[in-house]
Amino acid sequence: MEPASKYDVQTSMRTVVATTSRHVRADDLATCVACGLCLNDCPTYRLLGEEADSPRGRLQLIRALVDSDGPVPAGLAVHLDRCLVCRACETACPSGVPFGRIMEGAREELSERRPARGVAAWLRRYGLGTVASPRRLGIAARVTDLYARSPLAAAARLAPRALAWASSLAPRREGPPFRPTERADADVLLFAGCIMREAFGDTERATVAVLEADGRRVSAPVEQVCCGALHAHAGDGDGARRLARLNIDAFAGSEAPIVVNAAGCGAHLKAYGEVLRGDAAWAARAAAFASRVRDASEVVRPRRAGTGRPIRVVYQDACHLAHGQKVRDQPRALLRGIEGVTLVEIADAERCCGSAGIYNLTQPDIARELQRQKVACILAAHPDVVVSANPGCMLQIQAGLRAAGAAVPVVHLMRFLADPRAFG
Ligand code: SF4
Ligand code: SF4
């Protein structure tokens, strides 16, 4: 794939920077020693072959950005926008560079110094406002569901490429939306998310059922809101911090673990201490909140029910679970524990599928190629079912399998655990 623009990045890297930024820390940037060991694990570097589209190149561009408060260097934003924030570079990096945190800070810096304009910027603001508003998101989810079930969606395959691509990713609702309800004697609190509760109601109910089958008493605070991960990734730091404060208040008054079933949300909730680090009034509460967050696979116990027949299962690592939370073994152990399941590993299991929040809408060419590669790896394993723990990955892989003519179901880990026979 040809890069859309070139940016000259010096490969003799500086590792010291006198940052003027409020959002990117000099000590974070200084952790990169420019060794290049991350390059081959970066999906965009592998596709585009440009230093500026590698972790090392992007860090160098971010140094240039925060070195001064002058005009933003021309062409720089293109390469930062192409980053998936998949954090595969964090796994590969021997120096512990906190790349996700650096990139989110750089995007906030960029959005302050060179506010985006035009239709795309308006659409992004509208989208972020929608996920943050339960009422607006409910309407959007209903409309999208009606569209996805209509003949229009099938006809959109023949539409111009960009429209057909966006249409292929439109989610159908899994049953009715999930409505949080509270109970006073809870020993687990469920973080229900925004899109999850609207579009993946059956997965939410399955998560509650699996926890209750373990003897847990589950409560879902009604005042909770979107986690803010999409806002942070898009450089809307104020929006991300506002949502974090609302959630900290919503989950206050309990020491119980906060369980989440969406990898992207979980990685961000676990980082609330960082998100509000600069806010003296909230920093300690944010760190305490973050310490309570667990992915559902870290909490639930192995099941006894079997599938009813032998099946091959591919577990798809969501980047924000594998790279962001270092949760790899727990979901696999749960799947291996189910009678009848043969867990099949795929090639390049930890490479991003191209979903990455709203990346598949903002960078469709790269997202489509990553989807194609992921689907090829999955199909080579001949699965009966694909299991994942992130809604974005599920939609991206479902669409890719459909495009490849493969009728392989893609299901959330919690739904599979709740009723393995349904997929056997
Ligand atoms: S976060 Fe992912 S896409 Fe971005 S630089 Fe790191 S490996 Fe590459
Ligand atoms: S592996 Fe780490 S230290 Fe080496 S270039 Fe990549 S980010 Fe920098």
PDB file of N, CA and C and ligand atoms in Angstrom, residues 38-39 41-45 53-56 58-59 79-80 82-90 99-100 103 107 319 323 352 359 370, ligand 1:
ATOM      1  N   CYS A  38      10.771  -2.244  17.717  1.00  0.00           N
ATOM      2  CA  CYS A  38       9.305  -2.255  17.615  1.00  0.00           C
ATOM      3  C   CYS A  38       8.814  -2.240  16.164  1.00  0.00           C
ATOM      4  N   LEU A  39       9.690  -1.913  15.218  1.00  0.00           N
ATOM      5  CA  LEU A  39       9.216  -1.601  13.866  1.00  0.00           C
ATOM      6  C   LEU A  39       8.419  -2.742  13.228  1.00  0.00           C
ATOM      7  N   ASP A  41       6.728  -5.011  14.502  1.00  0.00           N
ATOM      8  CA  ASP A  41       5.458  -5.336  15.169  1.00  0.00           C
ATOM      9  C   ASP A  41       4.410  -4.268  14.942  1.00  0.00           C
ATOM     10  N   CYS A  42       4.770  -3.199  14.244  1.00  0.00           N
ATOM     11  CA  CYS A  42       3.826  -2.099  14.009  1.00  0.00           C
ATOM     12  C   CYS A  42       3.053  -2.361  12.714  1.00  0.00           C
ATOM     13  N   PRO A  43       1.729  -2.501  12.800  1.00  0.00           N
ATOM     14  CA  PRO A  43       0.954  -2.824  11.595  1.00  0.00           C
ATOM     15  C   PRO A  43       1.097  -1.770  10.499  1.00  0.00           C
ATOM     16  N   THR A  44       1.142  -0.489  10.873  1.00  0.00           N
ATOM     17  CA  THR A  44       1.203   0.528   9.810  1.00  0.00           C
ATOM     18  C   THR A  44       2.584   0.573   9.170  1.00  0.00           C
ATOM     19  N   TYR A  45       3.627   0.319   9.946  1.00  0.00           N
ATOM     20  CA  TYR A  45       4.965   0.277   9.344  1.00  0.00           C
ATOM     21  C   TYR A  45       5.060  -0.912   8.386  1.00  0.00           C
ATOM     22  N   ASP A  53       5.679   6.238   9.739  1.00  0.00           N
ATOM     23  CA  ASP A  53       4.503   5.461  10.147  1.00  0.00           C
ATOM     24  C   ASP A  53       4.895   4.299  11.057  1.00  0.00           C
ATOM     25  N   SER A  54       6.057   4.433  11.697  1.00  0.00           N
ATOM     26  CA  SER A  54       6.502   3.444  12.686  1.00  0.00           C
ATOM     27  C   SER A  54       6.445   4.084  14.067  1.00  0.00           C
ATOM     28  N   PRO A  55       6.510   3.271  15.128  1.00  0.00           N
ATOM     29  CA  PRO A  55       6.526   3.858  16.478  1.00  0.00           C
ATOM     30  C   PRO A  55       7.715   4.807  16.660  1.00  0.00           C
ATOM     31  N   ARG A  56       8.896   4.371  16.228  1.00  0.00           N
ATOM     32  CA  ARG A  56      10.086   5.214  16.407  1.00  0.00           C
ATOM     33  C   ARG A  56       9.952   6.517  15.631  1.00  0.00           C
ATOM     34  N   ARG A  58       7.147   7.981  14.700  1.00  0.00           N
ATOM     35  CA  ARG A  58       6.103   8.830  15.294  1.00  0.00           C
ATOM     36  C   ARG A  58       6.611   9.510  16.562  1.00  0.00           C
ATOM     37  N   LEU A  59       7.418   8.809  17.337  1.00  0.00           N
ATOM     38  CA  LEU A  59       7.965   9.437  18.544  1.00  0.00           C
ATOM     39  C   LEU A  59       8.861  10.609  18.166  1.00  0.00           C
ATOM     40  N   HIS A  79       0.694  11.312   9.869  1.00  0.00           N
ATOM     41  CA  HIS A  79       1.325  10.093  10.398  1.00  0.00           C
ATOM     42  C   HIS A  79       0.837   9.758  11.812  1.00  0.00           C
ATOM     43  N   LEU A  80       0.498  10.796  12.570  1.00  0.00           N
ATOM     44  CA  LEU A  80      -0.070  10.511  13.892  1.00  0.00           C
ATOM     45  C   LEU A  80      -1.491   9.965  13.731  1.00  0.00           C
ATOM     46  N   ARG A  82      -2.560   8.138  11.381  1.00  0.00           N
ATOM     47  CA  ARG A  82      -2.540   6.762  10.871  1.00  0.00           C
ATOM     48  C   ARG A  82      -2.220   5.736  11.959  1.00  0.00           C
ATOM     49  N   CYS A  83      -1.804   6.185  13.126  1.00  0.00           N
ATOM     50  CA  CYS A  83      -1.505   5.244  14.215  1.00  0.00           C
ATOM     51  C   CYS A  83      -2.816   4.646  14.729  1.00  0.00           C
ATOM     52  N   LEU A  84      -2.844   3.336  14.885  1.00  0.00           N
ATOM     53  CA  LEU A  84      -4.044   2.640  15.385  1.00  0.00           C
ATOM     54  C   LEU A  84      -4.191   2.753  16.905  1.00  0.00           C
ATOM     55  N   VAL A  85      -3.137   3.215  17.574  1.00  0.00           N
ATOM     56  CA  VAL A  85      -3.029   3.149  19.046  1.00  0.00           C
ATOM     57  C   VAL A  85      -3.319   1.717  19.520  1.00  0.00           C
ATOM     58  N   CYS A  86      -2.793   0.769  18.740  1.00  0.00           N
ATOM     59  CA  CYS A  86      -2.992  -0.650  19.082  1.00  0.00           C
ATOM     60  C   CYS A  86      -2.050  -1.090  20.201  1.00  0.00           C
ATOM     61  N   ARG A  87      -0.970  -0.346  20.391  1.00  0.00           N
ATOM     62  CA  ARG A  87       0.008  -0.554  21.463  1.00  0.00           C
ATOM     63  C   ARG A  87       0.822  -1.831  21.310  1.00  0.00           C
ATOM     64  N   ALA A  88       0.846  -2.375  20.065  1.00  0.00           N
ATOM     65  CA  ALA A  88       1.726  -3.527  19.822  1.00  0.00           C
ATOM     66  C   ALA A  88       3.176  -3.132  20.060  1.00  0.00           C
ATOM     67  N   CYS A  89       3.480  -1.847  19.818  1.00  0.00           N
ATOM     68  CA  CYS A  89       4.857  -1.381  20.037  1.00  0.00           C
ATOM     69  C   CYS A  89       5.225  -1.440  21.519  1.00  0.00           C
ATOM     70  N   GLU A  90       4.248  -1.285  22.409  1.00  0.00           N
ATOM     71  CA  GLU A  90       4.553  -1.373  23.844  1.00  0.00           C
ATOM     72  C   GLU A  90       4.972  -2.802  24.207  1.00  0.00           C
ATOM     73  N   PHE A  99       3.707   4.073  24.860  1.00  0.00           N
ATOM     74  CA  PHE A  99       3.364   4.705  23.586  1.00  0.00           C
ATOM     75  C   PHE A  99       1.916   5.201  23.551  1.00  0.00           C
ATOM     76  N   GLY A 100       1.003   4.410  24.101  1.00  0.00           N
ATOM     77  CA  GLY A 100      -0.407   4.815  24.056  1.00  0.00           C
ATOM     78  C   GLY A 100      -0.610   6.159  24.752  1.00  0.00           C
ATOM     79  N   MET A 103       0.908   8.964  22.644  1.00  0.00           N
ATOM     80  CA  MET A 103       0.120   9.295  21.450  1.00  0.00           C
ATOM     81  C   MET A 103      -1.159  10.043  21.823  1.00  0.00           C
ATOM     82  N   ARG A 107      -2.006  13.779  20.461  1.00  0.00           N
ATOM     83  CA  ARG A 107      -3.234  14.133  19.719  1.00  0.00           C
ATOM     84  C   ARG A 107      -3.970  15.282  20.407  1.00  0.00           C
ATOM     85  N   CYS A 319      -6.466  -5.859  20.807  1.00  0.00           N
ATOM     86  CA  CYS A 319      -5.200  -5.174  21.141  1.00  0.00           C
ATOM     87  C   CYS A 319      -5.231  -4.604  22.554  1.00  0.00           C
ATOM     88  N   HIS A 323      -2.237  -6.165  24.432  1.00  0.00           N
ATOM     89  CA  HIS A 323      -1.149  -5.191  24.607  1.00  0.00           C
ATOM     90  C   HIS A 323      -1.460  -4.191  25.717  1.00  0.00           C
ATOM     91  N   CYS A 352      -3.266  -6.116  15.013  1.00  0.00           N
ATOM     92  CA  CYS A 352      -4.569  -5.447  15.011  1.00  0.00           C
ATOM     93  C   CYS A 352      -5.403  -5.861  13.790  1.00  0.00           C
ATOM     94  N   TYR A 359     -11.193   4.057  13.931  1.00  0.00           N
ATOM     95  CA  TYR A 359     -10.127   4.082  12.925  1.00  0.00           C
ATOM     96  C   TYR A 359     -10.616   3.497  11.598  1.00  0.00           C
ATOM     97  N   LEU A 370      -5.886  -4.497   6.869  1.00  0.00           N
ATOM     98  CA  LEU A 370      -5.656  -5.252   8.110  1.00  0.00           C
ATOM     99  C   LEU A 370      -6.779  -6.259   8.348  1.00  0.00           C
TER     100      LEU A 370
HETATM  101  S1  SF4 B   1       0.274   1.942  18.471  1.00  0.00           S
HETATM  102 FE1  SF4 B   1       0.210   0.359  16.858  1.00  0.00          FE
HETATM  103  S2  SF4 B   1       0.044   1.503  14.902  1.00  0.00           S
HETATM  104 FE2  SF4 B   1       0.662   2.986  16.498  1.00  0.00          FE
HETATM  105  S3  SF4 B   1       2.903   3.045  16.358  1.00  0.00           S
HETATM  106 FE3  SF4 B   1       2.412   1.498  17.945  1.00  0.00          FE
HETATM  107  S4  SF4 B   1       2.321  -0.460  16.860  1.00  0.00           S
HETATM  108 FE4  SF4 B   1       2.239   1.181  15.299  1.00  0.00          FE
END
